[in-house]
PDB file of C-alpha atoms in Angstrom:
ATOM      1  CA  MET A  27     -16.972 -12.055   9.140  1.00  0.00           C
ATOM      2  CA  ASP A  28     -15.049  -8.861   9.768  1.00  0.00           C
ATOM      3  CA  PHE A  29     -11.373 -11.097   8.090  1.00  0.00           C
ATOM      4  CA  ILE A  30     -13.908 -11.964   5.255  1.00  0.00           C
ATOM      5  CA  ALA A  31     -15.446  -8.560   4.535  1.00  0.00           C
ATOM      6  CA  GLY A  32     -11.875  -6.755   4.719  1.00  0.00           C
ATOM      7  CA  ALA A  33      -9.982  -9.329   2.516  1.00  0.00           C
ATOM      8  CA  ILE A  34     -12.781  -8.777  -0.164  1.00  0.00           C
ATOM      9  CA  GLY A  35     -12.335  -5.093  -0.007  1.00  0.00           C
ATOM     10  CA  GLY A  36      -8.660  -5.540  -0.431  1.00  0.00           C
ATOM     11  CA  GLY A  37      -8.615  -7.409  -3.104  1.00  0.00           C
ATOM     12  CA  LEU A  38     -11.011  -5.180  -5.271  1.00  0.00           C
ATOM     13  CA  SER A  39      -9.202  -2.092  -4.428  1.00  0.00           C
ATOM     14  CA  THR A  40      -6.053  -3.448  -5.247  1.00  0.00           C
ATOM     15  CA  ALA A  41      -7.346  -4.282  -8.909  1.00  0.00           C
ATOM     16  CA  VAL A  42      -8.496  -0.742  -9.022  1.00  0.00           C
ATOM     17  CA  GLY A  43      -5.411   1.276  -7.904  1.00  0.00           C
ATOM     18  CA  TYR A  44      -2.542  -1.250  -8.724  1.00  0.00           C
ATOM     19  CA  PRO A  45      -1.451   0.708 -11.995  1.00  0.00           C
ATOM     20  CA  LEU A  46      -1.173   4.003 -10.687  1.00  0.00           C
ATOM     21  CA  ASP A  47       0.896   2.005  -7.814  1.00  0.00           C
ATOM     22  CA  THR A  48       3.695   1.100 -10.408  1.00  0.00           C
ATOM     23  CA  VAL A  49       3.605   4.999 -11.502  1.00  0.00           C
ATOM     24  CA  LYS A  50       4.579   5.430  -7.834  1.00  0.00           C
ATOM     25  CA  VAL A  51       6.935   3.389  -7.237  1.00  0.00           C
ATOM     26  CA  ARG A  52       9.048   4.132 -10.408  1.00  0.00           C
ATOM     27  CA  ILE A  53       9.040   7.704  -9.472  1.00  0.00           C
ATOM     28  CA  GLN A  54      10.207   7.241  -6.074  1.00  0.00           C
ATOM     29  CA  THR A  55      12.864   4.694  -6.475  1.00  0.00           C
ATOM     30  CA  GLU A  56      14.241   6.301  -9.873  1.00  0.00           C
ATOM     31  CA  ARG A  57      15.544  10.204 -11.009  1.00  0.00           C
ATOM     32  CA  HIS A  58      15.073   9.951 -14.427  1.00  0.00           C
ATOM     33  CA  TYR A  59      11.362  10.689 -14.875  1.00  0.00           C
ATOM     34  CA  ASN A  60      10.457  14.488 -14.939  1.00  0.00           C
ATOM     35  CA  GLY A  61       6.455  13.640 -13.319  1.00  0.00           C
ATOM     36  CA  ILE A  62       3.711  11.336 -13.286  1.00  0.00           C
ATOM     37  CA  TRP A  63       2.488  11.808 -16.906  1.00  0.00           C
ATOM     38  CA  HIS A  64       6.111  11.296 -18.329  1.00  0.00           C
ATOM     39  CA  CYS A  65       6.420   8.299 -15.985  1.00  0.00           C
ATOM     40  CA  ILE A  66       3.164   6.657 -17.579  1.00  0.00           C
ATOM     41  CA  GLN A  67       4.175   7.467 -21.290  1.00  0.00           C
ATOM     42  CA  GLU A  68       7.841   5.931 -20.900  1.00  0.00           C
ATOM     43  CA  THR A  69       6.069   2.881 -19.443  1.00  0.00           C
ATOM     44  CA  TYR A  70       3.747   2.503 -21.559  1.00  0.00           C
ATOM     45  CA  ARG A  71       6.039   3.389 -24.953  1.00  0.00           C
ATOM     46  CA  THR A  72       8.570   0.458 -24.105  1.00  0.00           C
ATOM     47  CA  GLU A  73       6.416  -2.182 -21.662  1.00  0.00           C
ATOM     48  CA  LYS A  74       2.875  -1.762 -23.184  1.00  0.00           C
ATOM     49  CA  LEU A  75       0.012  -2.136 -20.784  1.00  0.00           C
ATOM     50  CA  TRP A  76       1.715  -5.055 -18.655  1.00  0.00           C
ATOM     51  CA  GLY A  77       4.102  -2.608 -17.312  1.00  0.00           C
ATOM     52  CA  PHE A  78       1.659  -1.080 -15.220  1.00  0.00           C
ATOM     53  CA  TYR A  79       0.293  -4.849 -13.748  1.00  0.00           C
ATOM     54  CA  LYS A  80       3.480  -6.495 -12.908  1.00  0.00           C
ATOM     55  CA  GLY A  81       3.516  -8.460  -9.979  1.00  0.00           C
ATOM     56  CA  VAL A  82      -0.464  -7.597  -9.545  1.00  0.00           C
ATOM     57  CA  SER A  83      -1.550 -10.856  -9.108  1.00  0.00           C
ATOM     58  CA  ALA A  84       0.592 -12.147  -5.674  1.00  0.00           C
ATOM     59  CA  SER A  85      -0.170  -8.342  -4.664  1.00  0.00           C
ATOM     60  CA  VAL A  86      -3.846  -9.109  -5.052  1.00  0.00           C
ATOM     61  CA  LEU A  87      -3.681 -12.214  -3.123  1.00  0.00           C
ATOM     62  CA  THR A  88      -1.494 -10.781  -0.432  1.00  0.00           C
ATOM     63  CA  VAL A  89      -3.139  -7.659   0.024  1.00  0.00           C
ATOM     64  CA  SER A  90      -6.554  -9.406   0.415  1.00  0.00           C
ATOM     65  CA  VAL A  91      -4.945 -11.414   3.072  1.00  0.00           C
ATOM     66  CA  ILE A  92      -3.361  -8.804   4.729  1.00  0.00           C
ATOM     67  CA  SER A  93      -6.941  -6.458   4.743  1.00  0.00           C
ATOM     68  CA  SER A  94      -8.400  -9.352   6.162  1.00  0.00           C
ATOM     69  CA  VAL A  95      -5.951  -9.687   8.771  1.00  0.00           C
ATOM     70  CA  SER A  96      -6.134  -5.442   9.332  1.00  0.00           C
ATOM     71  CA  PHE A  97      -9.610  -5.235   9.588  1.00  0.00           C
ATOM     72  CA  GLY A  98      -9.943  -8.549  11.920  1.00  0.00           C
ATOM     73  CA  THR A  99      -7.255  -7.015  13.910  1.00  0.00           C
ATOM     74  CA  TYR A 100      -8.562  -3.915  14.769  1.00  0.00           C
ATOM     75  CA  ARG A 101     -12.075  -4.969  15.005  1.00  0.00           C
ATOM     76  CA  ASN A 102     -11.032  -7.465  17.731  1.00  0.00           C
ATOM     77  CA  PHE A 103      -8.315  -5.375  19.421  1.00  0.00           C
ATOM     78  CA  LEU A 104     -11.158  -2.512  19.512  1.00  0.00           C
ATOM     79  CA  CYS A 105     -13.377  -4.869  21.505  1.00  0.00           C
ATOM     80  CA  THR A 106     -10.890  -6.072  23.769  1.00  0.00           C
ATOM     81  CA  ILE A 107      -9.872  -2.531  24.744  1.00  0.00           C
ATOM     82  CA  CYS A 108     -13.460  -1.399  25.511  1.00  0.00           C
ATOM     83  CA  LYS A 109     -14.182  -4.530  27.832  1.00  0.00           C
ATOM     84  CA  LEU A 110     -11.202  -3.425  29.495  1.00  0.00           C
ATOM     85  CA  ARG A 111     -11.918  -0.252  29.670  1.00  0.00           C
ATOM     86  CA  TYR A 112     -15.725  -0.089  29.887  1.00  0.00           C
ATOM     87  CA  GLY A 113     -16.503  -3.815  30.662  1.00  0.00           C
ATOM     88  CA  ALA A 114     -18.226  -4.239  27.521  1.00  0.00           C
ATOM     89  CA  ALA A 115     -17.478  -4.899  24.190  1.00  0.00           C
ATOM     90  CA  ASP A 116     -20.079  -2.891  22.177  1.00  0.00           C
ATOM     91  CA  VAL A 117     -19.643   0.559  23.741  1.00  0.00           C
ATOM     92  CA  LYS A 118     -19.038   3.344  21.716  1.00  0.00           C
ATOM     93  CA  PRO A 119     -15.069   3.437  21.794  1.00  0.00           C
ATOM     94  CA  SER A 120     -13.001   7.026  22.400  1.00  0.00           C
ATOM     95  CA  LYS A 121     -10.745   8.470  19.490  1.00  0.00           C
ATOM     96  CA  LEU A 122      -8.014   7.085  21.573  1.00  0.00           C
ATOM     97  CA  ASP A 123      -9.403   3.822  21.665  1.00  0.00           C
ATOM     98  CA  VAL A 124      -9.688   3.909  17.569  1.00  0.00           C
ATOM     99  CA  SER A 125      -6.319   5.284  16.940  1.00  0.00           C
ATOM    100  CA  LEU A 126      -4.696   2.339  19.297  1.00  0.00           C
ATOM    101  CA  ALA A 127      -6.528  -0.294  17.605  1.00  0.00           C
ATOM    102  CA  GLY A 128      -5.466   1.186  14.088  1.00  0.00           C
ATOM    103  CA  GLY A 129      -1.829   1.277  15.165  1.00  0.00           C
ATOM    104  CA  ALA A 130      -2.004  -2.391  16.302  1.00  0.00           C
ATOM    105  CA  ALA A 131      -3.464  -3.505  13.226  1.00  0.00           C
ATOM    106  CA  GLY A 132      -0.811  -1.315  11.114  1.00  0.00           C
ATOM    107  CA  ALA A 133       1.940  -3.561  13.473  1.00  0.00           C
ATOM    108  CA  VAL A 134       0.217  -6.833  12.708  1.00  0.00           C
ATOM    109  CA  ARG A 135      -0.082  -6.160   8.759  1.00  0.00           C
ATOM    110  CA  VAL A 136       3.911  -5.251   8.297  1.00  0.00           C
ATOM    111  CA  VAL A 137       4.714  -8.537   9.269  1.00  0.00           C
ATOM    112  CA  LEU A 138       2.952 -10.454   6.925  1.00  0.00           C
ATOM    113  CA  MET A 139       3.355  -7.966   4.248  1.00  0.00           C
ATOM    114  CA  THR A 140       6.814  -7.011   4.136  1.00  0.00           C
ATOM    115  CA  PRO A 141       7.848  -9.945   1.773  1.00  0.00           C
ATOM    116  CA  SER A 142       5.423  -8.950  -0.646  1.00  0.00           C
ATOM    117  CA  GLU A 143       5.939  -5.593  -0.561  1.00  0.00           C
ATOM    118  CA  VAL A 144       9.345  -6.550  -1.855  1.00  0.00           C
ATOM    119  CA  ALA A 145       8.656  -8.421  -4.797  1.00  0.00           C
ATOM    120  CA  LYS A 146       6.250  -6.223  -5.385  1.00  0.00           C
ATOM    121  CA  VAL A 147       8.694  -3.320  -5.704  1.00  0.00           C
ATOM    122  CA  ARG A 148      11.259  -5.431  -7.565  1.00  0.00           C
ATOM    123  CA  MET A 149       8.483  -6.684  -9.930  1.00  0.00           C
ATOM    124  CA  GLN A 150       7.398  -2.682 -10.577  1.00  0.00           C
ATOM    125  CA  THR A 151      11.088  -1.688 -11.068  1.00  0.00           C
ATOM    126  CA  GLN A 152      12.568  -4.111 -13.351  1.00  0.00           C
ATOM    127  CA  ARG A 153      12.831  -3.078 -17.120  1.00  0.00           C
ATOM    128  CA  ASN A 154      11.128  -5.569 -19.427  1.00  0.00           C
ATOM    129  CA  PRO A 155      11.033  -3.744 -22.660  1.00  0.00           C
ATOM    130  CA  HIS A 156       8.122  -5.117 -25.048  1.00  0.00           C
ATOM    131  CA  PRO A 157       9.183  -7.005 -27.912  1.00  0.00           C
ATOM    132  CA  SER A 158       7.356  -4.546 -30.491  1.00  0.00           C
ATOM    133  CA  ALA A 159       8.658  -1.529 -28.748  1.00  0.00           C
ATOM    134  CA  LEU A 160      12.242  -1.627 -29.281  1.00  0.00           C
ATOM    135  CA  SER A 161      12.925  -5.161 -31.257  1.00  0.00           C
ATOM    136  CA  PRO A 162      11.266  -8.131 -32.253  1.00  0.00           C
ATOM    137  CA  GLN A 163      12.775  -9.613 -29.330  1.00  0.00           C
ATOM    138  CA  PRO A 164      13.387  -8.763 -25.509  1.00  0.00           C
ATOM    139  CA  VAL A 165      16.735  -7.684 -25.189  1.00  0.00           C
ATOM    140  CA  SER A 166      17.405  -9.793 -22.100  1.00  0.00           C
ATOM    141  CA  LYS A 167      15.429 -12.201 -20.574  1.00  0.00           C
ATOM    142  CA  PRO A 168      14.332 -10.773 -17.118  1.00  0.00           C
ATOM    143  CA  LYS A 169      15.693 -11.321 -13.841  1.00  0.00           C
ATOM    144  CA  TYR A 170      12.394 -12.276 -12.367  1.00  0.00           C
ATOM    145  CA  ARG A 171       9.809 -13.996 -13.754  1.00  0.00           C
ATOM    146  CA  GLY A 172       7.095 -13.596 -11.353  1.00  0.00           C
ATOM    147  CA  SER A 173       5.878 -12.310  -8.128  1.00  0.00           C
ATOM    148  CA  LEU A 174       6.881 -16.097  -6.682  1.00  0.00           C
ATOM    149  CA  HIS A 175      10.382 -16.721  -8.407  1.00  0.00           C
ATOM    150  CA  CYS A 176      11.538 -13.176  -7.397  1.00  0.00           C
ATOM    151  CA  LEU A 177      10.587 -14.311  -4.160  1.00  0.00           C
ATOM    152  CA  LYS A 178      12.800 -17.194  -4.260  1.00  0.00           C
ATOM    153  CA  VAL A 179      15.593 -15.306  -6.153  1.00  0.00           C
ATOM    154  CA  ILE A 180      15.783 -12.749  -3.276  1.00  0.00           C
ATOM    155  CA  ALA A 181      15.638 -15.595  -0.310  1.00  0.00           C
ATOM    156  CA  LYS A 182      18.472 -17.693  -1.588  1.00  0.00           C
ATOM    157  CA  GLU A 183      20.804 -14.589  -3.029  1.00  0.00           C
ATOM    158  CA  GLU A 184      19.581 -12.416  -0.043  1.00  0.00           C
ATOM    159  CA  GLY A 185      18.643 -14.662   2.655  1.00  0.00           C
ATOM    160  CA  LEU A 186      15.722 -14.192   4.749  1.00  0.00           C
ATOM    161  CA  GLY A 187      16.974 -10.682   5.629  1.00  0.00           C
ATOM    162  CA  GLY A 188      16.259  -9.997   1.888  1.00  0.00           C
ATOM    163  CA  LEU A 189      13.036 -10.594   2.073  1.00  0.00           C
ATOM    164  CA  TYR A 190      12.264  -8.191   5.022  1.00  0.00           C
ATOM    165  CA  LYS A 191      13.998  -5.086   3.494  1.00  0.00           C
ATOM    166  CA  GLY A 192      12.686  -2.092   4.609  1.00  0.00           C
ATOM    167  CA  CYS A 193      10.851  -3.353   7.321  1.00  0.00           C
ATOM    168  CA  SER A 194      11.554  -0.661  10.016  1.00  0.00           C
ATOM    169  CA  ALA A 195      10.591   2.031   7.323  1.00  0.00           C
ATOM    170  CA  LEU A 196       7.234   0.034   6.940  1.00  0.00           C
ATOM    171  CA  LEU A 197       6.566  -0.268  11.004  1.00  0.00           C
ATOM    172  CA  CYS A 198       6.790   3.466  10.710  1.00  0.00           C
ATOM    173  CA  ARG A 199       4.430   4.009   7.948  1.00  0.00           C
ATOM    174  CA  ASP A 200       1.783   1.688   8.832  1.00  0.00           C
ATOM    175  CA  CYS A 201       1.444   2.443  12.550  1.00  0.00           C
ATOM    176  CA  SER A 202       0.878   5.490  12.184  1.00  0.00           C
ATOM    177  CA  SER A 203      -1.035   5.771   8.902  1.00  0.00           C
ATOM    178  CA  SER A 204      -3.532   3.075   9.767  1.00  0.00           C
ATOM    179  CA  ALA A 205      -4.039   4.808  13.233  1.00  0.00           C
ATOM    180  CA  ILE A 206      -5.009   8.070  11.581  1.00  0.00           C
ATOM    181  CA  TYR A 207      -6.711   5.878   8.777  1.00  0.00           C
ATOM    182  CA  PHE A 208      -9.222   4.196  11.021  1.00  0.00           C
ATOM    183  CA  LEU A 209      -9.436   7.404  13.432  1.00  0.00           C
ATOM    184  CA  THR A 210     -10.426   9.882  10.638  1.00  0.00           C
ATOM    185  CA  TYR A 211     -12.841   6.851   8.636  1.00  0.00           C
ATOM    186  CA  SER A 212     -14.333   6.989  12.765  1.00  0.00           C
ATOM    187  CA  ALA A 213     -14.710  10.234  12.758  1.00  0.00           C
ATOM    188  CA  LEU A 214     -16.037  11.342   9.586  1.00  0.00           C
ATOM    189  CA  CYS A 215     -18.653   8.547  10.009  1.00  0.00           C
ATOM    190  CA  ASP A 216     -19.768   9.885  13.310  1.00  0.00           C
ATOM    191  CA  TRP A 217     -19.634  13.545  11.803  1.00  0.00           C
ATOM    192  CA  LEU A 218     -21.906  12.821   8.842  1.00  0.00           C
ATOM    193  CA  THR A 219     -24.266  10.409  10.186  1.00  0.00           C
ATOM    194  CA  PRO A 220     -27.558  12.004  11.082  1.00  0.00           C
ATOM    195  CA  ALA A 221     -28.738  11.897  14.558  1.00  0.00           C
ATOM    196  CA  GLY A 222     -30.739   8.804  15.367  1.00  0.00           C
ATOM    197  CA  LYS A 223     -28.925   6.799  12.845  1.00  0.00           C
ATOM    198  CA  THR A 224     -27.020   3.793  13.895  1.00  0.00           C
ATOM    199  CA  LYS A 225     -25.083   3.292  11.128  1.00  0.00           C
ATOM    200  CA  PRO A 226     -23.829   5.546   8.054  1.00  0.00           C
ATOM    201  CA  GLY A 227     -25.082   5.871   4.699  1.00  0.00           C
ATOM    202  CA  PHE A 228     -23.331   4.065   2.115  1.00  0.00           C
ATOM    203  CA  LEU A 229     -22.460   7.867   0.319  1.00  0.00           C
ATOM    204  CA  VAL A 230     -21.199   8.548   3.872  1.00  0.00           C
ATOM    205  CA  VAL A 231     -19.082   5.416   3.557  1.00  0.00           C
ATOM    206  CA  LEU A 232     -17.483   6.725   0.273  1.00  0.00           C
ATOM    207  CA  LEU A 233     -16.629   9.877   1.230  1.00  0.00           C
ATOM    208  CA  ALA A 234     -15.113   8.950   4.432  1.00  0.00           C
ATOM    209  CA  GLY A 235     -13.233   5.862   3.387  1.00  0.00           C
ATOM    210  CA  GLY A 236     -11.998   8.421   0.713  1.00  0.00           C
ATOM    211  CA  PHE A 237     -10.480  10.831   2.594  1.00  0.00           C
ATOM    212  CA  ALA A 238      -9.107   8.387   5.479  1.00  0.00           C
ATOM    213  CA  GLY A 239      -7.302   7.097   2.520  1.00  0.00           C
ATOM    214  CA  VAL A 240      -5.591  10.391   1.426  1.00  0.00           C
ATOM    215  CA  LEU A 241      -5.138  11.781   4.875  1.00  0.00           C
ATOM    216  CA  ALA A 242      -3.687   8.567   5.887  1.00  0.00           C
ATOM    217  CA  TRP A 243      -1.320   8.286   2.640  1.00  0.00           C
ATOM    218  CA  GLY A 244      -0.523  12.002   2.330  1.00  0.00           C
ATOM    219  CA  LEU A 245       1.295  11.126   6.057  1.00  0.00           C
ATOM    220  CA  ALA A 246       2.728   7.874   5.063  1.00  0.00           C
ATOM    221  CA  THR A 247       4.657   9.248   1.677  1.00  0.00           C
ATOM    222  CA  PRO A 248       8.134   9.924   3.094  1.00  0.00           C
ATOM    223  CA  MET A 249       8.398   6.615   4.687  1.00  0.00           C
ATOM    224  CA  ASP A 250       6.788   5.337   1.765  1.00  0.00           C
ATOM    225  CA  VAL A 251       9.528   6.808  -0.511  1.00  0.00           C
ATOM    226  CA  ILE A 252      12.554   5.425   2.094  1.00  0.00           C
ATOM    227  CA  LYS A 253      10.800   2.042   1.934  1.00  0.00           C
ATOM    228  CA  SER A 254      10.741   1.663  -1.465  1.00  0.00           C
ATOM    229  CA  ARG A 255      14.287   2.718  -2.044  1.00  0.00           C
ATOM    230  CA  MET A 256      15.604   0.140   0.503  1.00  0.00           C
ATOM    231  CA  GLN A 257      13.436  -2.488  -0.972  1.00  0.00           C
ATOM    232  CA  THR A 258      15.108  -2.295  -4.367  1.00  0.00           C
ATOM    233  CA  ASP A 259      18.599  -2.334  -3.064  1.00  0.00           C
ATOM    234  CA  GLU A 260      19.835  -5.463  -4.062  1.00  0.00           C
ATOM    235  CA  SER A 261      22.612  -7.544  -2.744  1.00  0.00           C
ATOM    236  CA  ASP A 262      24.802  -6.537  -5.314  1.00  0.00           C
ATOM    237  CA  GLN A 263      24.142  -2.847  -4.515  1.00  0.00           C
ATOM    238  CA  HIS A 264      24.388  -1.977  -0.922  1.00  0.00           C
ATOM    239  CA  LYS A 265      23.729   1.594  -1.097  1.00  0.00           C
ATOM    240  CA  TYR A 266      21.434   1.925   1.869  1.00  0.00           C
ATOM    241  CA  LYS A 267      22.752   0.734   5.659  1.00  0.00           C
ATOM    242  CA  GLY A 268      19.480   1.393   6.967  1.00  0.00           C
ATOM    243  CA  LEU A 269      16.295   3.786   7.208  1.00  0.00           C
ATOM    244  CA  VAL A 270      18.375   6.824   8.480  1.00  0.00           C
ATOM    245  CA  HIS A 271      21.026   6.098   5.905  1.00  0.00           C
ATOM    246  CA  CYS A 272      18.718   5.694   3.300  1.00  0.00           C
ATOM    247  CA  ALA A 273      16.903   8.939   4.534  1.00  0.00           C
ATOM    248  CA  ARG A 274      20.274  11.026   5.024  1.00  0.00           C
ATOM    249  CA  GLU A 275      21.570   9.938   1.498  1.00  0.00           C
ATOM    250  CA  SER A 276      18.272  10.526  -0.100  1.00  0.00           C
ATOM    251  CA  VAL A 277      17.887  14.396   1.354  1.00  0.00           C
ATOM    252  CA  ARG A 278      21.556  14.716   0.207  1.00  0.00           C
ATOM    253  CA  LYS A 279      21.581  13.868  -3.023  1.00  0.00           C
ATOM    254  CA  GLU A 280      18.062  15.161  -4.442  1.00  0.00           C
ATOM    255  CA  GLY A 281      16.949  17.662  -1.379  1.00  0.00           C
ATOM    256  CA  ALA A 282      14.401  16.956   0.658  1.00  0.00           C
ATOM    257  CA  LYS A 283      11.287  17.330  -1.995  1.00  0.00           C
ATOM    258  CA  VAL A 284      12.489  13.694  -2.403  1.00  0.00           C
ATOM    259  CA  LEU A 285      10.668  12.684   0.975  1.00  0.00           C
ATOM    260  CA  PHE A 286       7.113  13.463  -1.057  1.00  0.00           C
ATOM    261  CA  LYS A 287       7.749  12.082  -4.594  1.00  0.00           C
ATOM    262  CA  GLY A 288       4.636  10.362  -5.172  1.00  0.00           C
ATOM    263  CA  LEU A 289       3.095  12.600  -2.815  1.00  0.00           C
ATOM    264  CA  GLY A 290      -0.050  13.606  -5.381  1.00  0.00           C
ATOM    265  CA  LEU A 291      -0.269  10.276  -7.202  1.00  0.00           C
ATOM    266  CA  ASN A 292      -0.552   8.523  -3.587  1.00  0.00           C
ATOM    267  CA  CYS A 293      -3.707  11.068  -2.734  1.00  0.00           C
ATOM    268  CA  ILE A 294      -5.027  10.375  -6.141  1.00  0.00           C
ATOM    269  CA  ARG A 295      -4.882   6.784  -5.908  1.00  0.00           C
ATOM    270  CA  ALA A 296      -6.158   6.859  -2.583  1.00  0.00           C
ATOM    271  CA  PHE A 297      -9.382   8.110  -3.130  1.00  0.00           C
ATOM    272  CA  PRO A 298     -10.761   5.578  -5.154  1.00  0.00           C
ATOM    273  CA  VAL A 299      -8.896   2.694  -3.704  1.00  0.00           C
ATOM    274  CA  ASN A 300      -9.924   3.279  -0.273  1.00  0.00           C
ATOM    275  CA  MET A 301     -13.826   4.188  -1.119  1.00  0.00           C
ATOM    276  CA  VAL A 302     -13.810   0.564  -2.538  1.00  0.00           C
ATOM    277  CA  VAL A 303     -12.408  -1.297   0.658  1.00  0.00           C
ATOM    278  CA  PHE A 304     -14.495   0.674   3.135  1.00  0.00           C
ATOM    279  CA  VAL A 305     -17.770   0.288   1.224  1.00  0.00           C
ATOM    280  CA  THR A 306     -17.277  -3.330   0.388  1.00  0.00           C
ATOM    281  CA  TYR A 307     -16.219  -4.089   3.690  1.00  0.00           C
ATOM    282  CA  GLU A 308     -19.751  -2.318   4.927  1.00  0.00           C
ATOM    283  CA  ALA A 309     -21.593  -4.584   2.133  1.00  0.00           C
ATOM    284  CA  VAL A 310     -20.536  -7.690   3.053  1.00  0.00           C
ATOM    285  CA  LEU A 311     -21.322  -7.083   6.832  1.00  0.00           C
ATOM    286  CA  ARG A 312     -24.232  -5.775   6.526  1.00  0.00           C
ATOM    287  CA  PHE A 313     -25.723  -8.289   4.001  1.00  0.00           C
ATOM    288  CA  THR A 314     -24.430 -10.751   6.625  1.00  0.00           C
ATOM    289  CA  ASP A 315     -25.810  -9.194   9.287  1.00  0.00           C
ATOM    290  CA  HIS A 316     -29.506  -9.058   7.333  1.00  0.00           C
ATOM    291  CA  TYR A 317     -29.205 -12.891   6.147  1.00  0.00           C
TER     292      TYR A 317
END
């Protein structure tokens, strides 16, 4: 049931946070925006509401699968660690156990999510003016007609490596942030749950999930910036040779502050999104346990 609960939570959370994710990606990869509000205004002026939801259908489906794998891997990995260390799966795990299981969940997730992340970022940064904004007809036909078409074009033009661009940055981002994510959620639930209760109340789940998301994304933002920049680097550009080169070039041209582009937006988005993830996850598990 961990897999099903994770899938439902992931799908709902993506629908909630996708518009802000689009704004975040554009701020991280393009230099002409003065800030969050300027990016929102420009996106709406030229592309209307649809500009914020480019690639959302594939993202909802993909994140549902990835969230399912993430929560399922975390729970099963944690049970395995407890069996090996304490002889029983239902023993209360230590903070180290939770961190290791969270890191493992992040690593497994990267293998599945990198191609969809590349397609999402390419779709979000593609300029596709709304017909009524500038002229009666679109200026030019967009290169990518949708998420699946985007993946097909990337595979054709850039090969399998193109689908896994930014994988190294994504691995660094997700292993560490996933460990922090599950550790923070577990620690806050333990701390806020009254003595004598075996499970946290839904208000505790909401707060713990929200704060876990904020902390994890706060720490993950530098690698998130590098990941987004590597993934927008198309075959005819070759701006970046790898993770270190991308980080070095970005800092050289824009200063160290470039690594924190979208930090505020990541944290704002993370709270409601991860509240939805965890409260849905817990609700589905408790519903199935009850019936």
